[in-house]
């Protein structure tokens, strides 16, 4: 692990940014680096994954069927979109998107956090109700009582759902004209 401290922060312009680079060697994925920047002064935070070898655009589909599936390892780069189509939920890449190494449980937790924030801040009762229903469903998924599919699409190829049950497809990258 390499750490560079007291770097200039692009957001608050103080020298409180820490750069951290960690090396990983993940079975069935290979060597990769997790790079993260975090400012101690403001909330600026960025992280991303980069693999040592060049990878191709890829789509992963994994069905969460039981509690054991929560332990399946997930690598998500900053370029990846992660979706739970049955619940119409997705996290798209953007300036604030993060790369991370986690597992299915961690991914579900991240979705839950977003919905919980929505539930707590919504003034509209319908939005609150929808959020509560989604949380109930995710809870069932975590208990292994509700099978559900999760997909990761990554044009950079630097993502993976590491299980022999994962369906791996080539991702068609849309040409932007
Ligand atoms: Zn800052």
mmCIF file with all atom_site columns, C-alpha atoms and ligand atoms in Angstrom:
data_model
loop_
_atom_site.group_PDB
_atom_site.id
_atom_site.type_symbol
_atom_site.label_atom_id
_atom_site.label_alt_id
_atom_site.label_comp_id
_atom_site.label_asym_id
_atom_site.label_entity_id
_atom_site.label_seq_id
_atom_site.pdbx_PDB_ins_code
_atom_site.Cartn_x
_atom_site.Cartn_y
_atom_site.Cartn_z
_atom_site.occupancy
_atom_site.B_iso_or_equiv
_atom_site.pdbx_formal_charge
_atom_site.auth_seq_id
_atom_site.auth_comp_id
_atom_site.auth_asym_id
_atom_site.auth_atom_id
_atom_site.pdbx_PDB_model_num
ATOM   1   C  CA  . UNK A 1 1   ? 0.000   0.000   0.000   1.00 0.00 ? 1   UNK A CA  1
ATOM   2   C  CA  . UNK A 1 2   ? 1.285   3.415   -0.946  1.00 0.00 ? 2   UNK A CA  1
ATOM   3   C  CA  . UNK A 1 3   ? 0.101   6.561   0.757   1.00 0.00 ? 3   UNK A CA  1
ATOM   4   C  CA  . UNK A 1 4   ? 0.745   10.131  -0.286  1.00 0.00 ? 4   UNK A CA  1
ATOM   5   C  CA  . UNK A 1 5   ? -0.416  12.595  2.325   1.00 0.00 ? 5   UNK A CA  1
ATOM   6   C  CA  . UNK A 1 6   ? -1.041  16.333  2.364   1.00 0.00 ? 6   UNK A CA  1
ATOM   7   C  CA  . UNK A 1 7   ? -1.749  16.743  -1.314  1.00 0.00 ? 7   UNK A CA  1
ATOM   8   C  CA  . UNK A 1 8   ? -3.728  19.685  -2.740  1.00 0.00 ? 8   UNK A CA  1
ATOM   9   C  CA  . UNK A 1 9   ? -7.477  19.030  -2.797  1.00 0.00 ? 9   UNK A CA  1
ATOM   10  C  CA  . UNK A 1 10  ? -9.221  19.935  -6.083  1.00 0.00 ? 10  UNK A CA  1
ATOM   11  C  CA  . UNK A 1 11  ? -12.364 20.926  -4.195  1.00 0.00 ? 11  UNK A CA  1
ATOM   12  C  CA  . UNK A 1 12  ? -11.352 22.988  -1.152  1.00 0.00 ? 12  UNK A CA  1
ATOM   13  C  CA  . UNK A 1 13  ? -7.784  23.762  -2.323  1.00 0.00 ? 13  UNK A CA  1
ATOM   14  C  CA  . UNK A 1 14  ? -6.171  22.986  1.026   1.00 0.00 ? 14  UNK A CA  1
ATOM   15  C  CA  . UNK A 1 15  ? -3.337  20.495  1.322   1.00 0.00 ? 15  UNK A CA  1
ATOM   16  C  CA  . UNK A 1 16  ? -5.355  17.833  3.093   1.00 0.00 ? 16  UNK A CA  1
ATOM   17  C  CA  . UNK A 1 17  ? -5.829  15.243  0.388   1.00 0.00 ? 17  UNK A CA  1
ATOM   18  C  CA  . UNK A 1 18  ? -4.597  11.698  0.991   1.00 0.00 ? 18  UNK A CA  1
ATOM   19  C  CA  . UNK A 1 19  ? -3.844  9.475   -1.980  1.00 0.00 ? 19  UNK A CA  1
ATOM   20  C  CA  . UNK A 1 20  ? -3.890  5.765   -1.329  1.00 0.00 ? 20  UNK A CA  1
ATOM   21  C  CA  . UNK A 1 21  ? -2.979  3.014   -3.750  1.00 0.00 ? 21  UNK A CA  1
ATOM   22  C  CA  . UNK A 1 22  ? -3.575  -0.587  -2.780  1.00 0.00 ? 22  UNK A CA  1
ATOM   23  C  CA  . UNK A 1 23  ? -2.576  -3.670  -4.769  1.00 0.00 ? 23  UNK A CA  1
ATOM   24  C  CA  . UNK A 1 24  ? -4.833  -6.679  -4.977  1.00 0.00 ? 24  UNK A CA  1
ATOM   25  C  CA  . UNK A 1 25  ? -4.481  -10.061 -6.607  1.00 0.00 ? 25  UNK A CA  1
ATOM   26  C  CA  . UNK A 1 26  ? -7.992  -11.379 -6.963  1.00 0.00 ? 26  UNK A CA  1
ATOM   27  C  CA  . UNK A 1 27  ? -8.602  -14.985 -8.049  1.00 0.00 ? 27  UNK A CA  1
ATOM   28  C  CA  . UNK A 1 28  ? -10.346 -15.210 -11.468 1.00 0.00 ? 28  UNK A CA  1
ATOM   29  C  CA  . UNK A 1 29  ? -9.838  -11.471 -11.978 1.00 0.00 ? 29  UNK A CA  1
ATOM   30  C  CA  . UNK A 1 30  ? -6.128  -10.821 -11.672 1.00 0.00 ? 30  UNK A CA  1
ATOM   31  C  CA  . UNK A 1 31  ? -3.960  -8.071  -10.377 1.00 0.00 ? 31  UNK A CA  1
ATOM   32  C  CA  . UNK A 1 32  ? -5.582  -4.723  -9.862  1.00 0.00 ? 32  UNK A CA  1
ATOM   33  C  CA  . UNK A 1 33  ? -5.100  -1.461  -8.078  1.00 0.00 ? 33  UNK A CA  1
ATOM   34  C  CA  . UNK A 1 34  ? -7.583  0.337   -5.919  1.00 0.00 ? 34  UNK A CA  1
ATOM   35  C  CA  . UNK A 1 35  ? -6.842  4.033   -5.972  1.00 0.00 ? 35  UNK A CA  1
ATOM   36  C  CA  . UNK A 1 36  ? -8.588  6.335   -3.595  1.00 0.00 ? 36  UNK A CA  1
ATOM   37  C  CA  . UNK A 1 37  ? -8.402  10.010  -2.765  1.00 0.00 ? 37  UNK A CA  1
ATOM   38  C  CA  . UNK A 1 38  ? -9.886  11.432  0.359   1.00 0.00 ? 38  UNK A CA  1
ATOM   39  C  CA  . UNK A 1 39  ? -9.738  14.945  1.728   1.00 0.00 ? 39  UNK A CA  1
ATOM   40  C  CA  . UNK A 1 40  ? -9.526  15.403  5.491   1.00 0.00 ? 40  UNK A CA  1
ATOM   41  C  CA  . UNK A 1 41  ? -10.824 18.941  5.266   1.00 0.00 ? 41  UNK A CA  1
ATOM   42  C  CA  . UNK A 1 42  ? -13.888 18.631  3.041   1.00 0.00 ? 42  UNK A CA  1
ATOM   43  C  CA  . UNK A 1 43  ? -15.936 15.620  1.938   1.00 0.00 ? 43  UNK A CA  1
ATOM   44  C  CA  . UNK A 1 44  ? -14.152 15.114  -1.370  1.00 0.00 ? 44  UNK A CA  1
ATOM   45  C  CA  . UNK A 1 45  ? -13.747 11.401  -2.016  1.00 0.00 ? 45  UNK A CA  1
ATOM   46  C  CA  . UNK A 1 46  ? -12.955 9.464   -5.186  1.00 0.00 ? 46  UNK A CA  1
ATOM   47  C  CA  . UNK A 1 47  ? -11.938 5.883   -5.760  1.00 0.00 ? 47  UNK A CA  1
ATOM   48  C  CA  . UNK A 1 48  ? -11.429 3.643   -8.728  1.00 0.00 ? 48  UNK A CA  1
ATOM   49  C  CA  . UNK A 1 49  ? -10.207 0.229   -9.783  1.00 0.00 ? 49  UNK A CA  1
ATOM   50  C  CA  . UNK A 1 50  ? -7.717  -0.430  -12.506 1.00 0.00 ? 50  UNK A CA  1
ATOM   51  C  CA  . UNK A 1 51  ? -6.553  -3.838  -13.687 1.00 0.00 ? 51  UNK A CA  1
ATOM   52  C  CA  . UNK A 1 52  ? -3.052  -4.578  -14.688 1.00 0.00 ? 52  UNK A CA  1
ATOM   53  C  CA  . UNK A 1 53  ? -4.126  -6.226  -17.913 1.00 0.00 ? 53  UNK A CA  1
ATOM   54  C  CA  . UNK A 1 54  ? -6.235  -4.623  -20.619 1.00 0.00 ? 54  UNK A CA  1
ATOM   55  C  CA  . UNK A 1 55  ? -9.831  -5.865  -20.398 1.00 0.00 ? 55  UNK A CA  1
ATOM   56  C  CA  . UNK A 1 56  ? -12.840 -5.806  -22.729 1.00 0.00 ? 56  UNK A CA  1
ATOM   57  C  CA  . UNK A 1 57  ? -16.313 -4.278  -22.257 1.00 0.00 ? 57  UNK A CA  1
ATOM   58  C  CA  . UNK A 1 58  ? -18.275 -6.774  -20.242 1.00 0.00 ? 58  UNK A CA  1
ATOM   59  C  CA  . UNK A 1 59  ? -21.672 -7.484  -18.720 1.00 0.00 ? 59  UNK A CA  1
ATOM   60  C  CA  . UNK A 1 60  ? -22.154 -9.690  -15.680 1.00 0.00 ? 60  UNK A CA  1
ATOM   61  C  CA  . UNK A 1 61  ? -25.455 -11.107 -14.504 1.00 0.00 ? 61  UNK A CA  1
ATOM   62  C  CA  . UNK A 1 62  ? -25.732 -12.863 -11.181 1.00 0.00 ? 62  UNK A CA  1
ATOM   63  C  CA  . UNK A 1 63  ? -28.814 -14.217 -9.475  1.00 0.00 ? 63  UNK A CA  1
ATOM   64  C  CA  . UNK A 1 64  ? -28.863 -13.872 -5.702  1.00 0.00 ? 64  UNK A CA  1
ATOM   65  C  CA  . UNK A 1 65  ? -30.680 -16.982 -4.506  1.00 0.00 ? 65  UNK A CA  1
ATOM   66  C  CA  . UNK A 1 66  ? -29.577 -17.596 -0.946  1.00 0.00 ? 66  UNK A CA  1
ATOM   67  C  CA  . UNK A 1 67  ? -27.647 -16.136 1.955   1.00 0.00 ? 67  UNK A CA  1
ATOM   68  C  CA  . UNK A 1 68  ? -24.425 -17.756 0.767   1.00 0.00 ? 68  UNK A CA  1
ATOM   69  C  CA  . UNK A 1 69  ? -24.586 -15.690 -2.407  1.00 0.00 ? 69  UNK A CA  1
ATOM   70  C  CA  . UNK A 1 70  ? -24.129 -12.548 -0.310  1.00 0.00 ? 70  UNK A CA  1
ATOM   71  C  CA  . UNK A 1 71  ? -20.465 -13.507 0.125   1.00 0.00 ? 71  UNK A CA  1
ATOM   72  C  CA  . UNK A 1 72  ? -19.738 -13.529 -3.604  1.00 0.00 ? 72  UNK A CA  1
ATOM   73  C  CA  . UNK A 1 73  ? -16.980 -11.073 -4.366  1.00 0.00 ? 73  UNK A CA  1
ATOM   74  C  CA  . UNK A 1 74  ? -17.720 -7.993  -6.431  1.00 0.00 ? 74  UNK A CA  1
ATOM   75  C  CA  . UNK A 1 75  ? -15.240 -5.693  -8.113  1.00 0.00 ? 75  UNK A CA  1
ATOM   76  C  CA  . UNK A 1 76  ? -16.768 -2.485  -9.412  1.00 0.00 ? 76  UNK A CA  1
ATOM   77  C  CA  . UNK A 1 77  ? -14.902 0.208   -11.280 1.00 0.00 ? 77  UNK A CA  1
ATOM   78  C  CA  . UNK A 1 78  ? -15.927 3.850   -11.543 1.00 0.00 ? 78  UNK A CA  1
ATOM   79  C  CA  . UNK A 1 79  ? -17.057 3.261   -15.139 1.00 0.00 ? 79  UNK A CA  1
ATOM   80  C  CA  . UNK A 1 80  ? -19.513 0.516   -14.277 1.00 0.00 ? 80  UNK A CA  1
ATOM   81  C  CA  . UNK A 1 81  ? -23.294 0.687   -13.976 1.00 0.00 ? 81  UNK A CA  1
ATOM   82  C  CA  . UNK A 1 82  ? -24.790 -1.632  -11.444 1.00 0.00 ? 82  UNK A CA  1
ATOM   83  C  CA  . UNK A 1 83  ? -28.456 -2.574  -11.705 1.00 0.00 ? 83  UNK A CA  1
ATOM   84  C  CA  . UNK A 1 84  ? -31.205 -4.552  -10.062 1.00 0.00 ? 84  UNK A CA  1
ATOM   85  C  CA  . UNK A 1 85  ? -33.632 -4.598  -13.018 1.00 0.00 ? 85  UNK A CA  1
ATOM   86  C  CA  . UNK A 1 86  ? -36.544 -6.229  -11.125 1.00 0.00 ? 86  UNK A CA  1
ATOM   87  C  CA  . UNK A 1 87  ? -36.579 -3.336  -8.664  1.00 0.00 ? 87  UNK A CA  1
ATOM   88  C  CA  . UNK A 1 88  ? -35.819 -0.722  -11.336 1.00 0.00 ? 88  UNK A CA  1
ATOM   89  C  CA  . UNK A 1 89  ? -32.759 0.302   -9.375  1.00 0.00 ? 89  UNK A CA  1
ATOM   90  C  CA  . UNK A 1 90  ? -29.438 1.378   -10.823 1.00 0.00 ? 90  UNK A CA  1
ATOM   91  C  CA  . UNK A 1 91  ? -26.261 3.217   -10.028 1.00 0.00 ? 91  UNK A CA  1
ATOM   92  C  CA  . UNK A 1 92  ? -24.782 4.820   -13.122 1.00 0.00 ? 92  UNK A CA  1
ATOM   93  C  CA  . UNK A 1 93  ? -21.208 6.011   -13.565 1.00 0.00 ? 93  UNK A CA  1
ATOM   94  C  CA  . UNK A 1 94  ? -20.695 9.716   -13.029 1.00 0.00 ? 94  UNK A CA  1
ATOM   95  C  CA  . UNK A 1 95  ? -18.289 12.230  -11.556 1.00 0.00 ? 95  UNK A CA  1
ATOM   96  C  CA  . UNK A 1 96  ? -19.049 11.030  -8.023  1.00 0.00 ? 96  UNK A CA  1
ATOM   97  C  CA  . UNK A 1 97  ? -19.122 7.323   -8.794  1.00 0.00 ? 97  UNK A CA  1
ATOM   98  C  CA  . UNK A 1 98  ? -16.746 5.132   -6.910  1.00 0.00 ? 98  UNK A CA  1
ATOM   99  C  CA  . UNK A 1 99  ? -14.780 2.005   -7.599  1.00 0.00 ? 99  UNK A CA  1
ATOM   100 C  CA  . UNK A 1 100 ? -14.589 -0.620  -4.905  1.00 0.00 ? 100 UNK A CA  1
ATOM   101 C  CA  . UNK A 1 101 ? -13.931 -4.219  -3.978  1.00 0.00 ? 101 UNK A CA  1
ATOM   102 C  CA  . UNK A 1 102 ? -16.762 -5.663  -1.926  1.00 0.00 ? 102 UNK A CA  1
ATOM   103 C  CA  . UNK A 1 103 ? -19.277 -8.498  -2.029  1.00 0.00 ? 103 UNK A CA  1
ATOM   104 C  CA  . UNK A 1 104 ? -22.955 -8.851  -2.974  1.00 0.00 ? 104 UNK A CA  1
ATOM   105 C  CA  . UNK A 1 105 ? -23.957 -7.974  0.576   1.00 0.00 ? 105 UNK A CA  1
ATOM   106 C  CA  . UNK A 1 106 ? -21.898 -4.767  0.395   1.00 0.00 ? 106 UNK A CA  1
ATOM   107 C  CA  . UNK A 1 107 ? -23.552 -3.825  -2.889  1.00 0.00 ? 107 UNK A CA  1
ATOM   108 C  CA  . UNK A 1 108 ? -27.023 -4.356  -1.402  1.00 0.00 ? 108 UNK A CA  1
ATOM   109 C  CA  . UNK A 1 109 ? -26.016 -2.229  1.591   1.00 0.00 ? 109 UNK A CA  1
ATOM   110 C  CA  . UNK A 1 110 ? -25.038 0.597   -0.744  1.00 0.00 ? 110 UNK A CA  1
ATOM   111 C  CA  . UNK A 1 111 ? -28.430 0.422   -2.482  1.00 0.00 ? 111 UNK A CA  1
ATOM   112 C  CA  . UNK A 1 112 ? -30.151 0.378   0.903   1.00 0.00 ? 112 UNK A CA  1
ATOM   113 C  CA  . UNK A 1 113 ? -28.282 3.466   2.086   1.00 0.00 ? 113 UNK A CA  1
ATOM   114 C  CA  . UNK A 1 114 ? -29.467 5.418   -0.957  1.00 0.00 ? 114 UNK A CA  1
ATOM   115 C  CA  . UNK A 1 115 ? -33.078 4.304   -0.472  1.00 0.00 ? 115 UNK A CA  1
ATOM   116 C  CA  . UNK A 1 116 ? -32.967 5.004   3.263   1.00 0.00 ? 116 UNK A CA  1
ATOM   117 C  CA  . UNK A 1 117 ? -31.772 8.531   2.558   1.00 0.00 ? 117 UNK A CA  1
ATOM   118 C  CA  . UNK A 1 118 ? -34.627 8.921   0.063   1.00 0.00 ? 118 UNK A CA  1
ATOM   119 C  CA  . UNK A 1 119 ? -37.158 7.599   2.575   1.00 0.00 ? 119 UNK A CA  1
ATOM   120 C  CA  . UNK A 1 120 ? -35.915 9.965   5.286   1.00 0.00 ? 120 UNK A CA  1
ATOM   121 C  CA  . UNK A 1 121 ? -35.746 13.085  3.136   1.00 0.00 ? 121 UNK A CA  1
ATOM   122 C  CA  . UNK A 1 122 ? -38.871 12.614  1.009   1.00 0.00 ? 122 UNK A CA  1
ATOM   123 C  CA  . UNK A 1 123 ? -41.802 14.868  1.758   1.00 0.00 ? 123 UNK A CA  1
ATOM   124 C  CA  . UNK A 1 124 ? -44.071 13.061  -0.649  1.00 0.00 ? 124 UNK A CA  1
ATOM   125 C  CA  . UNK A 1 125 ? -45.858 10.130  1.014   1.00 0.00 ? 125 UNK A CA  1
ATOM   126 C  CA  . UNK A 1 126 ? -45.849 8.097   -2.192  1.00 0.00 ? 126 UNK A CA  1
ATOM   127 C  CA  . UNK A 1 127 ? -42.060 8.349   -2.459  1.00 0.00 ? 127 UNK A CA  1
ATOM   128 C  CA  . UNK A 1 128 ? -41.744 7.367   1.186   1.00 0.00 ? 128 UNK A CA  1
ATOM   129 C  CA  . UNK A 1 129 ? -44.013 4.375   0.634   1.00 0.00 ? 129 UNK A CA  1
ATOM   130 C  CA  . UNK A 1 130 ? -42.120 3.242   -2.470  1.00 0.00 ? 130 UNK A CA  1
ATOM   131 C  CA  . UNK A 1 131 ? -38.820 3.524   -0.591  1.00 0.00 ? 131 UNK A CA  1
ATOM   132 C  CA  . UNK A 1 132 ? -40.173 1.473   2.309   1.00 0.00 ? 132 UNK A CA  1
ATOM   133 C  CA  . UNK A 1 133 ? -41.387 -1.243  -0.070  1.00 0.00 ? 133 UNK A CA  1
ATOM   134 C  CA  . UNK A 1 134 ? -38.014 -1.395  -1.792  1.00 0.00 ? 134 UNK A CA  1
ATOM   135 C  CA  . UNK A 1 135 ? -36.261 -1.750  1.559   1.00 0.00 ? 135 UNK A CA  1
ATOM   136 C  CA  . UNK A 1 136 ? -38.592 -4.605  2.493   1.00 0.00 ? 136 UNK A CA  1
ATOM   137 C  CA  . UNK A 1 137 ? -37.782 -6.365  -0.773  1.00 0.00 ? 137 UNK A CA  1
ATOM   138 C  CA  . UNK A 1 138 ? -34.025 -5.928  -0.304  1.00 0.00 ? 138 UNK A CA  1
ATOM   139 C  CA  . UNK A 1 139 ? -34.389 -7.321  3.185   1.00 0.00 ? 139 UNK A CA  1
ATOM   140 C  CA  . UNK A 1 140 ? -36.049 -10.427 1.757   1.00 0.00 ? 140 UNK A CA  1
ATOM   141 C  CA  . UNK A 1 141 ? -33.226 -10.728 -0.778  1.00 0.00 ? 141 UNK A CA  1
ATOM   142 C  CA  . UNK A 1 142 ? -30.706 -10.616 2.077   1.00 0.00 ? 142 UNK A CA  1
ATOM   143 C  CA  . UNK A 1 143 ? -32.580 -13.355 3.899   1.00 0.00 ? 143 UNK A CA  1
ATOM   144 C  CA  . UNK A 1 144 ? -32.463 -15.495 0.766   1.00 0.00 ? 144 UNK A CA  1
ATOM   145 C  CA  . UNK A 1 145 ? -36.249 -15.442 0.490   1.00 0.00 ? 145 UNK A CA  1
ATOM   146 C  CA  . UNK A 1 146 ? -36.477 -13.535 -2.751  1.00 0.00 ? 146 UNK A CA  1
ATOM   147 C  CA  . UNK A 1 147 ? -34.237 -14.495 -5.692  1.00 0.00 ? 147 UNK A CA  1
ATOM   148 C  CA  . UNK A 1 148 ? -33.199 -11.478 -7.689  1.00 0.00 ? 148 UNK A CA  1
ATOM   149 C  CA  . UNK A 1 149 ? -30.805 -10.654 -10.502 1.00 0.00 ? 149 UNK A CA  1
ATOM   150 C  CA  . UNK A 1 150 ? -28.065 -8.090  -10.276 1.00 0.00 ? 150 UNK A CA  1
ATOM   151 C  CA  . UNK A 1 151 ? -26.082 -6.876  -13.287 1.00 0.00 ? 151 UNK A CA  1
ATOM   152 C  CA  . UNK A 1 152 ? -22.859 -4.974  -13.765 1.00 0.00 ? 152 UNK A CA  1
ATOM   153 C  CA  . UNK A 1 153 ? -22.070 -3.399  -17.122 1.00 0.00 ? 153 UNK A CA  1
ATOM   154 C  CA  . UNK A 1 154 ? -18.578 -2.048  -17.534 1.00 0.00 ? 154 UNK A CA  1
ATOM   155 C  CA  . UNK A 1 155 ? -17.204 -0.608  -20.788 1.00 0.00 ? 155 UNK A CA  1
ATOM   156 C  CA  . UNK A 1 156 ? -13.731 -0.560  -19.225 1.00 0.00 ? 156 UNK A CA  1
ATOM   157 C  CA  . UNK A 1 157 ? -13.933 -4.243  -18.254 1.00 0.00 ? 157 UNK A CA  1
ATOM   158 C  CA  . UNK A 1 158 ? -12.480 -3.487  -14.821 1.00 0.00 ? 158 UNK A CA  1
ATOM   159 C  CA  . UNK A 1 159 ? -15.383 -5.017  -12.911 1.00 0.00 ? 159 UNK A CA  1
ATOM   160 C  CA  . UNK A 1 160 ? -16.440 -8.552  -11.991 1.00 0.00 ? 160 UNK A CA  1
ATOM   161 C  CA  . UNK A 1 161 ? -18.883 -10.670 -10.032 1.00 0.00 ? 161 UNK A CA  1
ATOM   162 C  CA  . UNK A 1 162 ? -16.692 -13.606 -9.102  1.00 0.00 ? 162 UNK A CA  1
ATOM   163 C  CA  . UNK A 1 163 ? -18.749 -16.789 -9.023  1.00 0.00 ? 163 UNK A CA  1
ATOM   164 C  CA  . UNK A 1 164 ? -19.124 -19.789 -11.339 1.00 0.00 ? 164 UNK A CA  1
ATOM   165 C  CA  . UNK A 1 165 ? -22.844 -18.971 -11.421 1.00 0.00 ? 165 UNK A CA  1
ATOM   166 C  CA  . UNK A 1 166 ? -22.212 -15.551 -12.975 1.00 0.00 ? 166 UNK A CA  1
ATOM   167 C  CA  . UNK A 1 167 ? -23.292 -15.166 -16.587 1.00 0.00 ? 167 UNK A CA  1
ATOM   168 C  CA  . UNK A 1 168 ? -20.603 -13.243 -18.476 1.00 0.00 ? 168 UNK A CA  1
ATOM   169 C  CA  . UNK A 1 169 ? -21.428 -11.544 -21.772 1.00 0.00 ? 169 UNK A CA  1
ATOM   170 C  CA  . UNK A 1 170 ? -19.687 -9.146  -24.102 1.00 0.00 ? 170 UNK A CA  1
ATOM   171 C  CA  . UNK A 1 171 ? -21.008 -5.663  -23.574 1.00 0.00 ? 171 UNK A CA  1
ATOM   172 C  CA  . UNK A 1 172 ? -22.062 -3.826  -26.695 1.00 0.00 ? 172 UNK A CA  1
ATOM   173 C  CA  . UNK A 1 173 ? -20.744 -0.324  -26.316 1.00 0.00 ? 173 UNK A CA  1
ATOM   174 C  CA  . UNK A 1 174 ? -23.011 2.303   -27.800 1.00 0.00 ? 174 UNK A CA  1
ATOM   175 C  CA  . UNK A 1 175 ? -21.285 4.583   -30.271 1.00 0.00 ? 175 UNK A CA  1
ATOM   176 C  CA  . UNK A 1 176 ? -21.779 8.159   -29.377 1.00 0.00 ? 176 UNK A CA  1
ATOM   177 C  CA  . UNK A 1 177 ? -21.934 10.362  -32.429 1.00 0.00 ? 177 UNK A CA  1
HETATM 178 ZN ZN1 . LIG B 2 .   ? -10.879 19.192  0.313   1.00 0.00 ? 1   LIG B ZN1 1
#
